[in-house]
Amino acid sequence: MTEAKIRIATTSLAGCFGCHMSFLDMDERLVSLLEQVELNRSPLTDIKHCGPCDIGLIEGGVCNEENVHVLCEFRANCKILIAVGACAINGGVPAMRNYFDLQDCLQEVYLNGAGITNPQIPNDIELPLLLDKVYPISEVVQVDYYLPGCPPSADEFLQILEPLLKGQEPVLVKAHLHYD
Ligand code: SF4
């Protein structure tokens, strides 16, 4: 009898997809990983909603109402939730806007900045509402594990995933972790 595969979902909230690209840097090791794993919602599958999963990998901080919705969907459906990368853990680069008032940011970007030819702040109803700040995901939902780095390396992804796939507690080796 074939063993059931571990189901993993991934998403990027306010992130740059760099953490996802680093995940793919596993190269040929992805082949053996995918023998044990089935991907659910992910930019790699284009599945739009997170179903019941064993592990959820979250890249990026929380900057708008859609991010909140997606993050809560992951938390509701994933037994284990992992904050992947600096943006998910502390807001990272997107959180640099937290030093400024949101309206001041929008005015600088869309009205007063250099090279603007058609000044207007986008307000289409389809656009998700921005939050006042960019938040670490742990300020919105409970997080089970943190994988630091910008981005974490492929080795570090494996360091946390391989034990979890065997039902073991991951031990992150400090020498392999980095915070830049
Ligand atoms: Fe991109 Fe770095 Fe943020 Fe990952 S942690 S989403 S690589 S900026």
Coordinates of N, CA and C and ligand atoms in Angstrom, one line a residue:
M1 N 0.8 -1.2 0.0 CA 0.0 0.0 0.0 C 0.9 1.3 0.0
T2 N 0.6 2.2 -0.9 CA 1.4 3.4 -0.9 C 1.0 4.4 0.2
E3 N 2.0 5.0 0.8 CA 1.7 5.9 2.0 C 1.1 7.2 1.5
A4 N 0.2 7.8 2.3 CA -0.4 9.0 1.9 C 0.7 10.1 1.9
K5 N 0.6 11.0 0.9 CA 1.5 12.1 0.9 C 1.2 13.2 1.9
I6 N 2.3 13.9 2.3 CA 2.1 15.0 3.2 C 1.6 16.2 2.3
R7 N 0.6 16.9 2.7 CA 0.0 17.9 1.9 C 0.6 19.3 2.3
I8 N 1.2 20.0 1.4 CA 1.8 21.3 1.7 C 1.2 22.4 0.9
A9 N 0.9 23.6 1.5 CA 0.4 24.7 0.8 C 1.4 25.9 1.0
T10 N 1.6 26.7 0.0 CA 2.5 27.9 0.1 C 1.8 29.1 -0.4
T11 N 2.2 30.3 0.1 CA 1.7 31.5 -0.4 C 2.6 32.6 -0.2
S12 N 2.5 33.7 -1.0 CA 3.3 34.9 -0.7 C 2.3 36.0 -0.5
L13 N 2.4 36.6 0.7 CA 1.5 37.8 1.1 C 2.2 39.0 0.6
A14 N 2.7 39.9 1.5 CA 3.5 41.1 1.0 C 4.9 40.6 1.0
G15 N 5.2 39.9 -0.1 CA 6.6 39.3 -0.3 C 7.0 39.5 -1.7
C16 N 8.2 39.1 -2.1 CA 8.7 39.4 -3.4 C 8.8 38.1 -4.2
F17 N 8.4 36.9 -3.6 CA 8.5 35.6 -4.2 C 9.9 35.1 -4.2
G18 N 10.8 35.9 -3.6 CA 12.2 35.4 -3.5 C 12.3 34.2 -2.6
C19 N 11.5 34.1 -1.6 CA 11.5 32.9 -0.7 C 11.1 31.7 -1.5
H20 N 10.1 31.8 -2.4 CA 9.6 30.7 -3.2 C 10.7 30.3 -4.2
M21 N 11.4 31.3 -4.8 CA 12.5 31.0 -5.7 C 13.6 30.2 -5.0
S22 N 13.9 30.6 -3.7 CA 14.9 29.9 -3.0 C 14.5 28.4 -2.7
F23 N 13.2 28.2 -2.4 CA 12.6 26.9 -2.3 C 12.9 26.0 -3.5
L24 N 12.8 26.7 -4.7 CA 13.0 25.9 -5.9 C 14.5 25.6 -6.1
D25 N 15.4 26.4 -5.4 CA 16.8 26.1 -5.5 C 17.2 24.7 -5.0
M26 N 16.3 24.0 -4.4 CA 16.6 22.6 -4.1 C 17.0 21.8 -5.3
D27 N 16.6 22.3 -6.5 CA 17.0 21.6 -7.7 C 16.5 20.1 -7.7
E28 N 17.5 19.2 -7.9 CA 17.1 17.8 -8.1 C 16.5 17.2 -6.8
R29 N 16.8 17.9 -5.6 CA 16.3 17.4 -4.4 C 14.8 17.6 -4.3
L30 N 14.3 18.4 -5.2 CA 12.8 18.6 -5.3 C 12.1 17.3 -5.7
V31 N 12.8 16.5 -6.5 CA 12.2 15.3 -7.0 C 11.9 14.3 -5.9
S32 N 12.9 14.1 -5.0 CA 12.6 13.2 -3.9 C 11.6 13.8 -2.9
L33 N 11.7 15.2 -2.8 CA 10.7 15.8 -1.9 C 9.3 15.6 -2.4
L34 N 9.1 15.7 -3.7 CA 7.8 15.6 -4.3 C 7.3 14.2 -4.3
E35 N 8.2 13.2 -4.1 CA 7.7 11.8 -3.9 C 7.0 11.7 -2.6
Q36 N 7.3 12.6 -1.6 CA 6.6 12.5 -0.3 C 5.5 13.5 -0.1
V37 N 5.5 14.5 -1.0 CA 4.7 15.7 -0.8 C 3.7 15.9 -1.9
E38 N 2.5 16.4 -1.5 CA 1.6 16.8 -2.6 C 1.3 18.3 -2.3
L39 N 1.4 19.1 -3.4 CA 1.2 20.5 -3.2 C -0.2 20.9 -3.4
N40 N -0.7 21.7 -2.4 CA -2.1 22.2 -2.5 C -2.0 23.7 -3.0
R41 N -2.7 24.6 -2.4 CA -2.6 26.0 -2.9 C -1.2 26.5 -2.9
S42 N -0.7 27.0 -4.0 CA 0.6 27.5 -4.1 C 0.8 28.2 -5.4
P43 N 1.7 29.2 -5.5 CA 2.0 29.8 -6.9 C 2.5 28.7 -7.8
L44 N 3.0 27.6 -7.2 CA 3.6 26.5 -8.1 C 2.5 25.6 -8.7
T45 N 1.2 25.7 -8.1 CA 0.1 24.9 -8.6 C -1.0 25.7 -9.2
D46 N -1.1 27.0 -8.8 CA -2.1 27.9 -9.2 C -3.5 27.5 -8.6
I47 N -3.5 26.6 -7.6 CA -4.8 26.3 -6.8 C -5.1 27.6 -6.0
K48 N -6.3 28.0 -6.1 CA -6.7 29.3 -5.6 C -7.0 29.4 -4.1
H49 N -7.5 28.2 -3.5 CA -7.8 28.2 -2.1 C -7.1 27.1 -1.4
C50 N -6.8 27.3 -0.1 CA -6.1 26.3 0.7 C -7.0 25.3 1.2
G51 N -6.9 24.1 0.9 CA -7.7 23.0 1.5 C -7.0 22.4 2.7
P52 N -7.5 21.4 3.3 CA -6.9 20.8 4.5 C -5.4 20.3 4.2
C53 N -4.5 20.8 4.9 CA -3.1 20.6 4.7 C -2.3 20.2 6.0
D54 N -1.2 19.6 5.8 CA -0.3 19.3 6.9 C 0.6 20.5 7.3
I55 N 1.1 21.1 6.2 CA 2.0 22.2 6.5 C 1.7 23.4 5.5
G56 N 1.7 24.6 6.1 CA 1.6 25.8 5.3 C 2.8 26.6 5.4
L57 N 3.3 27.1 4.3 CA 4.5 27.9 4.3 C 4.1 29.3 3.9
I58 N 4.3 30.3 4.7 CA 3.9 31.7 4.4 C 5.1 32.6 4.2
E59 N 5.1 33.1 3.0 CA 6.1 34.2 2.7 C 5.5 35.5 2.8
G60 N 6.2 36.5 3.3 CA 5.6 37.9 3.2 C 4.9 38.3 4.5
G61 N 4.8 39.6 4.7 CA 4.1 40.1 5.8 C 2.6 40.4 5.4
V62 N 1.9 41.0 6.3 CA 0.5 41.3 6.1 C 0.3 42.8 5.8
C63 N -0.1 43.1 4.6 CA -0.2 44.6 4.3 C -1.5 45.0 3.9
N64 N -2.4 44.0 3.6 CA -3.8 44.5 3.1 C -4.8 43.4 3.6
E65 N -6.1 43.8 3.3 CA -7.2 42.9 3.8 C -7.2 41.5 3.1
E66 N -6.7 41.5 1.9 CA -6.7 40.2 1.2 C -5.6 39.3 1.9
N67 N -4.5 39.9 2.3 CA -3.4 39.1 3.0 C -4.0 38.5 4.3
V68 N -4.9 39.3 5.0 CA -5.5 38.8 6.3 C -6.3 37.6 6.0
H69 N -7.1 37.7 4.9 CA -8.1 36.6 4.5 C -7.3 35.4 4.2
V70 N -6.3 35.5 3.3 CA -5.5 34.3 2.9 C -4.8 33.7 4.1
L71 N -4.2 34.5 5.0 CA -3.5 34.0 6.1 C -4.4 33.2 7.0
C72 N -5.6 33.8 7.3 CA -6.6 33.1 8.2 C -7.0 31.8 7.5
E73 N -7.2 31.8 6.2 CA -7.5 30.5 5.5 C -6.5 29.5 5.7
F74 N -5.2 29.9 5.6 CA -4.1 28.9 5.8 C -4.1 28.4 7.3
R75 N -4.3 29.4 8.2 CA -4.3 28.9 9.6 C -5.4 27.9 9.9
A76 N -6.5 28.2 9.3 CA -7.7 27.3 9.6 C -7.5 25.9 8.9
N77 N -6.7 25.8 7.9 CA -6.6 24.6 7.2 C -5.3 23.8 7.4
C78 N -4.2 24.5 7.9 CA -2.9 23.9 8.0 C -2.6 23.5 9.5
K79 N -2.2 22.2 9.6 CA -1.9 21.8 11.0 C -0.7 22.5 11.5
I80 N 0.3 22.7 10.7 CA 1.5 23.4 11.0 C 1.7 24.6 10.1
L81 N 1.9 25.8 10.7 CA 2.1 27.0 9.9 C 3.6 27.5 10.1
I82 N 4.3 27.7 9.1 CA 5.7 28.2 9.1 C 5.8 29.6 8.5
A83 N 6.4 30.5 9.3 CA 6.7 31.9 8.8 C 8.0 31.8 8.1
V84 N 8.0 32.0 6.8 CA 9.2 31.8 6.0 C 9.8 33.2 5.6
G85 N 11.0 33.5 6.1 CA 11.7 34.7 5.6 C 11.4 35.9 6.5
A86 N 12.2 36.9 6.3 CA 12.2 38.1 7.2 C 10.9 38.8 7.1
C87 N 10.3 38.9 5.9 CA 9.0 39.6 5.7 C 7.9 39.0 6.5
A88 N 7.8 37.7 6.5 CA 6.8 37.0 7.3 C 7.0 37.1 8.8
I89 N 8.3 37.1 9.2 CA 8.7 37.1 10.6 C 8.6 38.5 11.2
N90 N 9.1 39.5 10.5 CA 9.1 40.9 11.1 C 8.6 42.0 10.2
G91 N 8.0 41.6 9.1 CA 7.5 42.6 8.1 C 8.5 42.9 7.0
G92 N 9.8 42.8 7.3 CA 10.9 42.9 6.3 C 10.9 44.2 5.6
V93 N 11.3 44.2 4.3 CA 11.4 45.4 3.5 C 10.0 46.1 3.4
P94 N 8.9 45.4 3.1 CA 7.6 46.1 3.0 C 7.3 46.9 4.3
A95 N 7.8 46.5 5.4 CA 7.4 47.2 6.7 C 8.2 48.5 6.8
M96 N 9.1 48.8 5.9 CA 9.8 50.1 5.9 C 8.8 51.2 5.8
R97 N 7.6 50.9 5.2 CA 6.6 52.0 5.1 C 6.0 52.3 6.5
N98 N 6.2 51.4 7.5 CA 5.6 51.7 8.8 C 6.2 52.9 9.4
Y99 N 7.3 53.4 8.9 CA 7.9 54.7 9.5 C 7.1 55.9 9.1
F100 N 6.2 55.7 8.1 CA 5.5 56.9 7.6 C 4.0 56.7 7.7
D101 N 3.3 57.7 7.6 CA 1.8 57.7 7.6 C 1.4 57.1 6.2
L102 N 0.4 56.2 6.2 CA 0.0 55.6 4.9 C -0.4 56.6 3.9
Q103 N -1.1 57.6 4.2 CA -1.6 58.6 3.2 C -0.3 59.3 2.7
D104 N 0.6 59.6 3.5 CA 1.9 60.3 3.0 C 2.6 59.4 2.0
C105 N 2.6 58.1 2.3 CA 3.3 57.1 1.4 C 2.6 57.2 0.0
L106 N 1.2 57.1 0.1 CA 0.4 57.0 -1.2 C 0.6 58.3 -2.0
Q107 N 0.7 59.5 -1.3 CA 0.8 60.7 -2.0 C 2.2 60.8 -2.6
E108 N 3.2 60.3 -1.9 CA 4.6 60.4 -2.4 C 4.7 59.5 -3.7
V109 N 4.1 58.3 -3.6 CA 4.3 57.3 -4.7 C 3.5 57.7 -5.9
Y110 N 2.2 58.2 -5.7 CA 1.3 58.3 -6.8 C 1.1 59.8 -7.2
L111 N 1.4 60.8 -6.3 CA 1.1 62.2 -6.7 C 2.3 63.0 -6.8
N112 N 3.3 62.9 -5.9 CA 4.3 63.9 -5.8 C 5.7 63.3 -6.2
G113 N 5.8 62.0 -6.4 CA 7.2 61.4 -6.6 C 7.7 61.8 -8.0
A114 N 9.0 61.5 -8.2 CA 9.6 61.9 -9.5 C 9.1 61.1 -10.6
G115 N 8.9 61.7 -11.8 CA 8.5 61.0 -13.0 C 7.1 60.7 -13.2
I116 N 6.2 61.2 -12.3 CA 4.8 60.9 -12.4 C 4.1 61.8 -13.4
T117 N 3.4 61.1 -14.4 CA 2.8 61.8 -15.5 C 1.3 61.9 -15.4
N118 N 0.7 60.9 -14.6 CA -0.8 60.9 -14.5 C -1.1 60.8 -13.0
P119 N -1.0 61.8 -12.2 CA -1.1 61.7 -10.8 C -2.5 61.3 -10.3
Q120 N -2.6 60.2 -9.7 CA -3.9 59.8 -9.0 C -3.6 58.6 -8.2
I121 N -4.2 58.5 -7.0 CA -4.1 57.4 -6.1 C -5.1 56.3 -6.5
P122 N -4.7 55.1 -6.9 CA -5.6 54.1 -7.3 C -6.7 53.8 -6.2
N123 N -7.9 53.7 -6.6 CA -9.0 53.4 -5.6 C -10.0 52.5 -6.2
D124 N -9.6 51.6 -7.2 CA -10.6 50.7 -7.8 C -11.1 49.8 -6.7
I125 N -12.4 49.4 -6.8 CA -13.1 48.6 -5.9 C -12.4 47.2 -5.8
E126 N -11.8 46.8 -6.9 CA -11.1 45.4 -6.9 C -9.8 45.4 -6.1
L127 N -9.3 46.6 -5.8 CA -8.0 46.6 -5.1 C -8.2 46.3 -3.6
P128 N -7.5 45.4 -3.0 CA -7.7 45.2 -1.5 C -7.3 46.4 -0.7
L129 N -8.0 46.7 0.3 CA -7.7 47.8 1.2 C -6.4 47.6 1.9
L130 N -5.6 48.7 1.9 CA -4.3 48.6 2.6 C -4.5 48.7 4.1
L131 N -3.7 48.0 4.9 CA -3.7 48.2 6.4 C -2.9 49.4 6.7
D132 N -3.1 49.9 7.9 CA -2.3 51.1 8.3 C -0.8 50.8 8.3
K133 N -0.4 49.6 8.7 CA 1.0 49.1 8.8 C 1.1 47.8 8.1
V134 N 2.4 47.4 7.9 CA 2.6 46.0 7.5 C 3.0 45.2 8.7
Y135 N 2.3 44.1 8.9 CA 2.4 43.3 10.2 C 3.1 42.0 10.0
P136 N 3.9 41.6 10.9 CA 4.4 40.2 10.9 C 3.2 39.2 11.0
I137 N 3.3 38.1 10.4 CA 2.1 37.2 10.4 C 1.8 36.7 11.8
S138 N 2.8 36.7 12.7 CA 2.4 36.3 14.1 C 1.5 37.2 14.8
E139 N 1.4 38.5 14.3 CA 0.5 39.4 15.0 C -1.0 39.2 14.5
V140 N -1.2 38.3 13.5 CA -2.5 38.0 13.0 C -3.0 36.6 13.4
V141 N -2.0 35.6 13.3 CA -2.4 34.2 13.6 C -1.3 33.6 14.4
Q142 N -1.5 32.4 15.0 CA -0.5 31.7 15.7 C 0.4 31.0 14.7
V143 N 1.7 31.2 14.9 CA 2.8 30.6 14.1 C 3.5 29.5 14.8
D144 N 3.7 28.3 14.1 CA 4.3 27.2 14.8 C 5.9 27.2 14.7
Y145 N 6.4 27.6 13.5 CA 7.8 27.6 13.3 C 8.2 28.9 12.5
Y146 N 9.5 29.3 12.7 CA 10.0 30.4 12.0 C 11.3 30.0 11.3
L147 N 11.3 30.4 10.0 CA 12.5 30.1 9.2 C 13.1 31.4 8.7
P148 N 14.1 32.0 9.4 CA 14.6 33.3 9.1 C 15.5 33.3 7.8
G149 N 15.8 34.5 7.3 CA 16.6 34.7 6.1 C 15.9 35.5 5.1
C150 N 16.6 36.1 4.3 CA 16.1 36.9 3.2 C 16.8 36.6 1.9
P151 N 16.5 35.5 1.3 CA 15.5 34.4 1.7 C 16.3 33.3 2.5
P152 N 15.5 32.4 3.2 CA 16.2 31.2 3.7 C 16.7 30.4 2.5
S153 N 17.8 29.7 2.7 CA 18.4 28.9 1.6 C 17.6 27.6 1.4
A154 N 17.8 27.0 0.3 CA 17.2 25.7 0.0 C 17.5 24.7 1.1
D155 N 18.8 24.7 1.6 CA 19.2 23.8 2.6 C 18.4 24.0 3.9
E156 N 18.1 25.3 4.2 CA 17.3 25.6 5.4 C 15.9 25.2 5.3
F157 N 15.3 25.3 4.1 CA 14.0 24.7 3.8 C 14.0 23.2 4.2
L158 N 15.0 22.5 3.6 CA 15.0 21.1 3.9 C 15.2 20.8 5.3
Q159 N 16.0 21.6 6.0 CA 16.3 21.4 7.4 C 15.0 21.4 8.3
I160 N 14.1 22.2 7.9 CA 12.8 22.3 8.7 C 11.8 21.3 8.1
L161 N 11.8 21.0 6.8 CA 10.8 20.2 6.2 C 11.0 18.7 6.4
E162 N 12.3 18.3 6.3 CA 12.6 16.8 6.3 C 12.1 16.2 7.6
P163 N 12.5 16.8 8.8 CA 12.0 16.2 10.1 C 10.4 16.2 10.2
L164 N 9.8 17.3 9.7 CA 8.4 17.4 9.8 C 7.7 16.4 9.0
L165 N 8.3 16.0 7.8 CA 7.7 15.0 7.0 C 7.7 13.6 7.6
K166 N 8.7 13.5 8.6 CA 8.8 12.2 9.3 C 8.0 12.3 10.6
G167 N 7.4 13.4 10.9 CA 6.6 13.5 12.1 C 7.5 13.9 13.3
Q168 N 8.8 14.4 13.0 CA 9.7 14.7 14.0 C 9.8 16.2 14.2
E169 N 10.3 16.6 15.4 CA 10.5 18.0 15.7 C 11.7 18.5 14.9
P170 N 11.6 19.6 14.1 CA 12.8 20.1 13.5 C 13.8 20.8 14.5
V171 N 15.1 20.6 14.3 CA 16.1 21.3 15.0 C 16.9 22.1 14.1
L172 N 16.7 23.4 14.1 CA 17.4 24.3 13.2 C 18.8 24.6 13.7
V173 N 19.8 24.2 12.9 CA 21.2 24.3 13.2 C 21.6 25.8 13.0
K174 N 22.0 26.4 14.1 CA 22.3 27.9 14.1 C 23.2 28.2 13.0
A175 N 24.3 27.4 12.8 CA 25.3 27.7 11.8 C 24.7 27.8 10.4
H176 N 23.6 27.2 10.2 CA 23.0 27.3 8.8 C 22.0 28.4 8.7
L177 N 21.6 29.0 9.8 CA 20.6 30.0 9.7 C 21.3 31.4 9.5
H178 N 20.6 32.2 8.8 CA 21.1 33.6 8.6 C 19.9 34.6 8.6
Y179 N 20.2 35.8 8.9 CA 19.1 36.8 9.1 C 19.2 37.9 8.1
D180 N 19.9 37.8 7.0 CA 19.9 38.8 6.0 C 19.2 38.4 4.8
Ligands
SF4_1 FE1 11.6 38.6 -0.6 FE2 13.4 38.5 1.4 FE3 10.9 39.0 1.9 FE4 11.6 36.5 1.2 S1 12.2 37.6 3.1 S2 9.8 37.7 0.5 S3 13.2 37.0 -0.3 S4 12.3 40.3 0.7

